[in-house]
Amino acid sequence: MQEKPILYINLSKDKIRRANMEAEFLRLNLNAQRLEAVWWADLPAEKMRDLYSIALNKKQYYKPLSNGEKGCYGSHIEAWKILLASEAPALVVLEDDICLKDDFSKILKSIDSVDIEWDMIKLIGREGNEKIGSSVYLTDGYEIVDYKKVPSCTTGYIISRTGAEKLIRSRIPFGRPVDIDLRFWWENDLKIFGVHPAAIILADSSADSSIWTVRNKNTWIERIKKFRMKFHLELKNFFKKL
């Protein structure tokens, strides 16, 4: 029996991606629920204001978020709410531009036996460029790692009820992209680990986001703000990981 519910985020217009994801679940005999991705421009103005704070964005980030970034964040928030509205202890959240490794089911089942307190376990990080601290055995060929630096990736992860509660409580409204917010894990005491090597693979379509839009190059002011943000992130992360 499948213990952890699986949810994947997908826009209605992305029928090919949906078909590819359904084929992956069928191949591994897994059940999954589709979550309609948030298309930001279609949201009522009041909902936009509830989710995204311009003031917080100016304080936390180096430039305004695009509609694609806002929609991406909104989609993940909807996933967290679905978990909390259920009785499930955790939820697998996937974006629709991935392939599942053959060991995916085994990895999910093995996580329950790992003796660590976690809020989120990333199913993929920055392969070959991860900053890894300690690790514990998960299953043959895989381990759970504690990142020295949390990678900025929301392509696939498992989130616990506690993790969803922390994020809903502290990240609505939001001012940064969702993957960047997760890197500031100390702000809401989010305990983030990862599966290594990755449990999923980025599909060829991952380079062509269907939600995000092409951004202009940063202005010199934005570059300065970005440098300051990254410096603050690196410094705080270093001391919090000591």
mmCIF file of C-alpha atoms in Angstrom:
data_model
loop_
_atom_site.group_PDB
_atom_site.id
_atom_site.type_symbol
_atom_site.label_atom_id
_atom_site.label_comp_id
_atom_site.label_asym_id
_atom_site.label_seq_id
_atom_site.Cartn_x
_atom_site.Cartn_y
_atom_site.Cartn_z
ATOM 1 C CA MET A 1 0.000 0.000 0.000
ATOM 2 C CA GLN A 2 1.216 3.501 -0.833
ATOM 3 C CA GLU A 3 1.731 5.290 2.491
ATOM 4 C CA LYS A 4 2.500 8.869 1.476
ATOM 5 C CA PRO A 5 0.086 10.670 -0.858
ATOM 6 C CA ILE A 6 1.693 12.144 -3.960
ATOM 7 C CA LEU A 7 0.672 15.421 -5.534
ATOM 8 C CA TYR A 8 2.040 16.948 -8.711
ATOM 9 C CA ILE A 9 1.654 20.557 -9.850
ATOM 10 C CA ASN A 10 0.560 21.093 -13.438
ATOM 11 C CA LEU A 11 -1.125 23.731 -15.596
ATOM 12 C CA SER A 12 -4.156 22.671 -17.642
ATOM 13 C CA LYS A 13 -2.465 23.813 -20.850
ATOM 14 C CA ASP A 14 0.541 21.557 -20.230
ATOM 15 C CA LYS A 15 -1.082 18.359 -21.459
ATOM 16 C CA ILE A 16 2.175 16.756 -22.602
ATOM 17 C CA ARG A 17 3.770 17.236 -19.198
ATOM 18 C CA ARG A 18 0.682 15.820 -17.545
ATOM 19 C CA ALA A 19 0.758 12.761 -19.790
ATOM 20 C CA ASN A 20 4.448 12.245 -19.049
ATOM 21 C CA MET A 21 3.851 12.440 -15.306
ATOM 22 C CA GLU A 22 0.907 10.048 -15.455
ATOM 23 C CA ALA A 23 3.075 7.619 -17.423
ATOM 24 C CA GLU A 24 5.753 7.803 -14.724
ATOM 25 C CA PHE A 25 3.251 7.009 -11.973
ATOM 26 C CA LEU A 26 1.756 4.163 -14.002
ATOM 27 C CA ARG A 27 5.222 2.731 -14.636
ATOM 28 C CA LEU A 28 5.899 2.513 -10.893
ATOM 29 C CA ASN A 29 2.323 1.592 -9.942
ATOM 30 C CA LEU A 30 1.842 4.774 -7.914
ATOM 31 C CA ASN A 31 -1.268 6.834 -7.319
ATOM 32 C CA ALA A 32 -0.934 10.603 -7.598
ATOM 33 C CA GLN A 33 -3.223 13.602 -7.443
ATOM 34 C CA ARG A 34 -2.910 16.468 -9.892
ATOM 35 C CA LEU A 35 -2.941 20.006 -8.480
ATOM 36 C CA GLU A 36 -3.870 22.762 -10.900
ATOM 37 C CA ALA A 37 -0.957 25.197 -10.862
ATOM 38 C CA VAL A 38 -1.703 28.792 -9.924
ATOM 39 C CA TRP A 39 -1.784 31.149 -12.908
ATOM 40 C CA TRP A 40 -1.162 34.411 -11.092
ATOM 41 C CA ALA A 41 -2.876 36.733 -13.565
ATOM 42 C CA ASP A 42 -6.149 34.842 -13.088
ATOM 43 C CA LEU A 43 -6.289 35.399 -9.328
ATOM 44 C CA PRO A 44 -8.612 38.046 -7.865
ATOM 45 C CA ALA A 45 -6.778 41.191 -6.739
ATOM 46 C CA GLU A 46 -7.677 40.504 -3.103
ATOM 47 C CA LYS A 47 -6.146 37.023 -3.278
ATOM 48 C CA MET A 48 -2.981 38.473 -4.816
ATOM 49 C CA ARG A 49 -2.667 40.942 -1.935
ATOM 50 C CA ASP A 50 -3.219 38.189 0.619
ATOM 51 C CA LEU A 51 -0.443 36.036 -0.824
ATOM 52 C CA TYR A 52 2.203 38.518 -1.991
ATOM 53 C CA SER A 53 3.520 41.525 -0.083
ATOM 54 C CA ILE A 54 5.178 44.307 -2.071
ATOM 55 C CA ALA A 55 6.570 45.778 1.160
ATOM 56 C CA LEU A 56 8.032 42.424 2.210
ATOM 57 C CA ASN A 57 9.502 41.936 -1.250
ATOM 58 C CA LYS A 58 11.304 45.279 -1.071
ATOM 59 C CA LYS A 59 12.690 44.354 2.336
ATOM 60 C CA GLN A 60 13.703 40.756 1.601
ATOM 61 C CA TYR A 61 14.547 40.493 -2.091
ATOM 62 C CA TYR A 62 16.461 42.424 -4.702
ATOM 63 C CA LYS A 63 13.677 42.898 -7.264
ATOM 64 C CA PRO A 64 9.912 42.445 -7.670
ATOM 65 C CA LEU A 65 8.758 38.909 -8.345
ATOM 66 C CA SER A 66 7.428 37.989 -11.763
ATOM 67 C CA ASN A 67 3.923 36.590 -12.100
ATOM 68 C CA GLY A 68 5.517 33.219 -12.771
ATOM 69 C CA GLU A 69 7.432 33.283 -9.492
ATOM 70 C CA LYS A 70 4.306 34.332 -7.617
ATOM 71 C CA GLY A 71 2.253 31.602 -9.271
ATOM 72 C CA CYS A 72 4.885 29.008 -8.458
ATOM 73 C CA TYR A 73 4.836 30.003 -4.793
ATOM 74 C CA GLY A 74 1.043 30.054 -4.753
ATOM 75 C CA SER A 75 0.968 26.523 -6.179
ATOM 76 C CA HIS A 76 3.189 25.176 -3.419
ATOM 77 C CA ILE A 77 1.104 26.950 -0.777
ATOM 78 C CA GLU A 78 -1.971 25.182 -2.152
ATOM 79 C CA ALA A 79 -0.124 21.867 -1.830
ATOM 80 C CA TRP A 80 0.709 22.554 1.827
ATOM 81 C CA LYS A 81 -2.919 23.445 2.524
ATOM 82 C CA ILE A 82 -4.059 20.178 0.953
ATOM 83 C CA LEU A 83 -1.793 18.260 3.330
ATOM 84 C CA LEU A 84 -3.126 20.099 6.380
ATOM 85 C CA ALA A 85 -6.718 19.531 5.269
ATOM 86 C CA SER A 86 -6.048 15.786 5.145
ATOM 87 C CA GLU A 87 -5.115 13.270 7.810
ATOM 88 C CA ALA A 88 -1.858 12.299 6.098
ATOM 89 C CA PRO A 89 1.355 12.687 8.128
ATOM 90 C CA ALA A 90 3.322 13.893 5.097
ATOM 91 C CA LEU A 91 2.920 14.696 1.418
ATOM 92 C CA VAL A 92 5.107 14.173 -1.640
ATOM 93 C CA VAL A 93 5.067 17.322 -3.787
ATOM 94 C CA LEU A 94 6.383 17.162 -7.357
ATOM 95 C CA GLU A 95 6.578 19.661 -10.170
ATOM 96 C CA ASP A 96 5.703 18.325 -13.616
ATOM 97 C CA ASP A 97 9.112 18.435 -15.288
ATOM 98 C CA ILE A 98 10.694 15.355 -13.725
ATOM 99 C CA CYS A 99 11.195 11.630 -14.175
ATOM 100 C CA LEU A 100 11.074 9.184 -11.280
ATOM 101 C CA LYS A 101 13.985 6.875 -10.605
ATOM 102 C CA ASP A 102 13.196 3.174 -10.478
ATOM 103 C CA ASP A 103 13.992 3.220 -6.734
ATOM 104 C CA PHE A 104 11.486 6.010 -6.039
ATOM 105 C CA SER A 105 8.941 3.837 -4.211
ATOM 106 C CA LYS A 106 11.628 2.148 -2.148
ATOM 107 C CA ILE A 107 13.043 5.531 -1.148
ATOM 108 C CA LEU A 108 9.647 6.804 0.004
ATOM 109 C CA LYS A 109 9.028 3.699 2.114
ATOM 110 C CA SER A 110 12.501 3.831 3.674
ATOM 111 C CA ILE A 111 12.150 7.407 4.919
ATOM 112 C CA ASP A 112 9.829 6.324 7.749
ATOM 113 C CA SER A 113 12.640 4.261 9.256
ATOM 114 C CA VAL A 114 15.111 7.169 9.442
ATOM 115 C CA ASP A 115 15.535 8.415 13.002
ATOM 116 C CA ILE A 116 15.708 12.151 12.397
ATOM 117 C CA GLU A 117 13.309 15.012 13.049
ATOM 118 C CA TRP A 118 12.468 16.609 9.714
ATOM 119 C CA ASP A 119 10.045 19.109 8.225
ATOM 120 C CA MET A 120 11.073 18.706 4.591
ATOM 121 C CA ILE A 121 13.147 16.187 2.675
ATOM 122 C CA LYS A 122 14.204 17.300 -0.778
ATOM 123 C CA LEU A 123 14.112 14.565 -3.411
ATOM 124 C CA ILE A 124 16.630 16.402 -5.579
ATOM 125 C CA GLY A 125 19.213 19.072 -4.872
ATOM 126 C CA ARG A 126 21.973 20.457 -7.021
ATOM 127 C CA GLU A 127 23.485 17.230 -8.245
ATOM 128 C CA GLY A 128 27.268 17.329 -8.208
ATOM 129 C CA ASN A 129 27.319 20.723 -6.529
ATOM 130 C CA GLU A 130 25.736 20.062 -3.141
ATOM 131 C CA LYS A 131 27.281 21.230 0.115
ATOM 132 C CA ILE A 132 26.686 18.225 2.364
ATOM 133 C CA GLY A 133 27.330 17.974 6.087
ATOM 134 C CA SER A 134 26.331 14.823 7.970
ATOM 135 C CA SER A 135 24.415 11.901 6.502
ATOM 136 C CA VAL A 136 22.525 8.795 7.613
ATOM 137 C CA TYR A 137 21.787 5.563 5.774
ATOM 138 C CA LEU A 138 18.426 5.466 4.001
ATOM 139 C CA THR A 139 18.428 2.388 1.759
ATOM 140 C CA ASP A 140 20.825 0.645 -0.607
ATOM 141 C CA GLY A 141 22.619 3.328 -2.606
ATOM 142 C CA TYR A 142 20.916 6.284 -0.895
ATOM 143 C CA GLU A 143 21.323 8.384 2.225
ATOM 144 C CA ILE A 144 19.614 11.276 3.956
ATOM 145 C CA VAL A 145 21.909 14.292 4.082
ATOM 146 C CA ASP A 146 21.976 17.438 6.172
ATOM 147 C CA TYR A 147 22.886 20.269 3.819
ATOM 148 C CA LYS A 148 25.538 22.773 4.729
ATOM 149 C CA LYS A 149 23.664 25.000 2.293
ATOM 150 C CA VAL A 150 20.071 24.224 1.375
ATOM 151 C CA PRO A 151 19.846 24.060 -2.436
ATOM 152 C CA SER A 152 17.352 26.343 -4.163
ATOM 153 C CA CYS A 153 15.123 23.762 -5.779
ATOM 154 C CA THR A 154 11.441 22.898 -5.285
ATOM 155 C CA THR A 155 11.191 20.324 -8.059
ATOM 156 C CA GLY A 156 10.395 17.520 -5.641
ATOM 157 C CA TYR A 157 10.203 17.110 -1.876
ATOM 158 C CA ILE A 158 8.376 15.453 0.993
ATOM 159 C CA ILE A 159 6.842 17.789 3.545
ATOM 160 C CA SER A 160 5.568 16.856 7.001
ATOM 161 C CA ARG A 161 2.509 18.329 8.669
ATOM 162 C CA THR A 162 4.769 20.285 11.001
ATOM 163 C CA GLY A 163 6.712 21.626 8.035
ATOM 164 C CA ALA A 164 3.527 22.687 6.251
ATOM 165 C CA GLU A 165 2.264 24.403 9.400
ATOM 166 C CA LYS A 166 5.524 26.330 9.794
ATOM 167 C CA LEU A 167 5.465 27.490 6.183
ATOM 168 C CA ILE A 168 1.798 28.477 6.137
ATOM 169 C CA ARG A 169 2.239 30.374 9.392
ATOM 170 C CA SER A 170 5.397 32.234 8.373
ATOM 171 C CA ARG A 171 5.251 32.609 4.577
ATOM 172 C CA ILE A 172 1.862 34.142 3.900
ATOM 173 C CA PRO A 173 2.274 36.734 2.610
ATOM 174 C CA PHE A 174 5.595 36.072 0.871
ATOM 175 C CA GLY A 175 8.169 38.413 -0.639
ATOM 176 C CA ARG A 176 10.792 36.061 -2.087
ATOM 177 C CA PRO A 177 10.550 33.148 -4.552
ATOM 178 C CA VAL A 178 9.630 29.894 -2.818
ATOM 179 C CA ASP A 179 12.974 28.189 -3.469
ATOM 180 C CA ILE A 180 14.862 31.174 -2.042
ATOM 181 C CA ASP A 181 12.599 31.374 1.015
ATOM 182 C CA LEU A 182 13.464 27.761 1.860
ATOM 183 C CA ARG A 183 17.148 28.684 1.979
ATOM 184 C CA PHE A 184 16.330 31.056 4.852
ATOM 185 C CA TRP A 185 15.320 28.015 6.915
ATOM 186 C CA TRP A 186 16.281 29.546 10.283
ATOM 187 C CA GLU A 187 13.587 32.205 9.994
ATOM 188 C CA ASN A 188 10.930 29.582 10.723
ATOM 189 C CA ASP A 189 13.104 26.796 12.174
ATOM 190 C CA LEU A 190 12.497 24.620 9.118
ATOM 191 C CA LYS A 191 14.396 21.339 9.362
ATOM 192 C CA ILE A 192 15.383 20.529 5.775
ATOM 193 C CA PHE A 193 17.243 17.411 4.652
ATOM 194 C CA GLY A 194 17.745 15.745 1.293
ATOM 195 C CA VAL A 195 17.932 12.380 -0.457
ATOM 196 C CA HIS A 196 21.356 11.760 -1.975
ATOM 197 C CA PRO A 197 21.783 10.863 -4.737
ATOM 198 C CA ALA A 198 18.526 12.326 -6.010
ATOM 199 C CA ALA A 199 15.336 10.260 -6.127
ATOM 200 C CA ILE A 200 14.112 12.064 -9.238
ATOM 201 C CA ILE A 201 15.647 13.313 -12.475
ATOM 202 C CA LEU A 202 14.980 16.587 -14.246
ATOM 203 C CA ALA A 203 13.237 16.002 -17.568
ATOM 204 C CA ASP A 204 14.424 17.658 -20.768
ATOM 205 C CA SER A 205 11.463 20.034 -20.478
ATOM 206 C CA SER A 206 12.691 21.399 -17.131
ATOM 207 C CA ALA A 207 14.708 24.096 -18.875
ATOM 208 C CA ASP A 208 11.503 25.510 -20.385
ATOM 209 C CA SER A 209 9.306 26.635 -17.502
ATOM 210 C CA SER A 210 5.620 26.890 -18.323
ATOM 211 C CA ILE A 211 4.882 29.169 -15.366
ATOM 212 C CA TRP A 212 7.940 31.397 -15.218
ATOM 213 C CA THR A 213 8.536 34.177 -17.693
ATOM 214 C CA VAL A 214 11.794 35.400 -19.170
ATOM 215 C CA ARG A 215 13.287 38.094 -16.953
ATOM 216 C CA ASN A 216 15.272 41.119 -18.027
ATOM 217 C CA LYS A 217 18.855 41.423 -16.880
ATOM 218 C CA ASN A 218 19.329 42.888 -13.424
ATOM 219 C CA THR A 219 19.994 46.601 -13.135
ATOM 220 C CA TRP A 220 23.106 47.708 -11.274
ATOM 221 C CA ILE A 221 20.970 48.548 -8.238
ATOM 222 C CA GLU A 222 19.426 45.069 -8.329
ATOM 223 C CA ARG A 223 22.880 43.516 -8.611
ATOM 224 C CA ILE A 224 23.994 45.375 -5.478
ATOM 225 C CA LYS A 225 20.861 44.313 -3.595
ATOM 226 C CA LYS A 226 21.361 40.718 -4.726
ATOM 227 C CA PHE A 227 24.957 40.754 -3.482
ATOM 228 C CA ARG A 228 23.817 42.035 -0.090
ATOM 229 C CA MET A 229 21.085 39.407 0.136
ATOM 230 C CA LYS A 230 23.481 36.587 -0.730
ATOM 231 C CA PHE A 231 26.067 37.885 1.731
ATOM 232 C CA HIS A 232 23.443 37.964 4.486
ATOM 233 C CA LEU A 233 22.260 34.473 3.520
ATOM 234 C CA GLU A 234 25.758 32.995 3.515
ATOM 235 C CA LEU A 235 26.707 34.648 6.814
ATOM 236 C CA LYS A 236 23.560 33.657 8.707
ATOM 237 C CA ASN A 237 23.628 30.135 7.279
ATOM 238 C CA PHE A 238 27.266 29.697 8.337
ATOM 239 C CA PHE A 239 26.639 30.650 11.955
ATOM 240 C CA LYS A 240 23.343 28.750 12.200
ATOM 241 C CA LYS A 241 25.067 25.579 10.967
ATOM 242 C CA LEU A 242 27.893 25.784 13.534
#
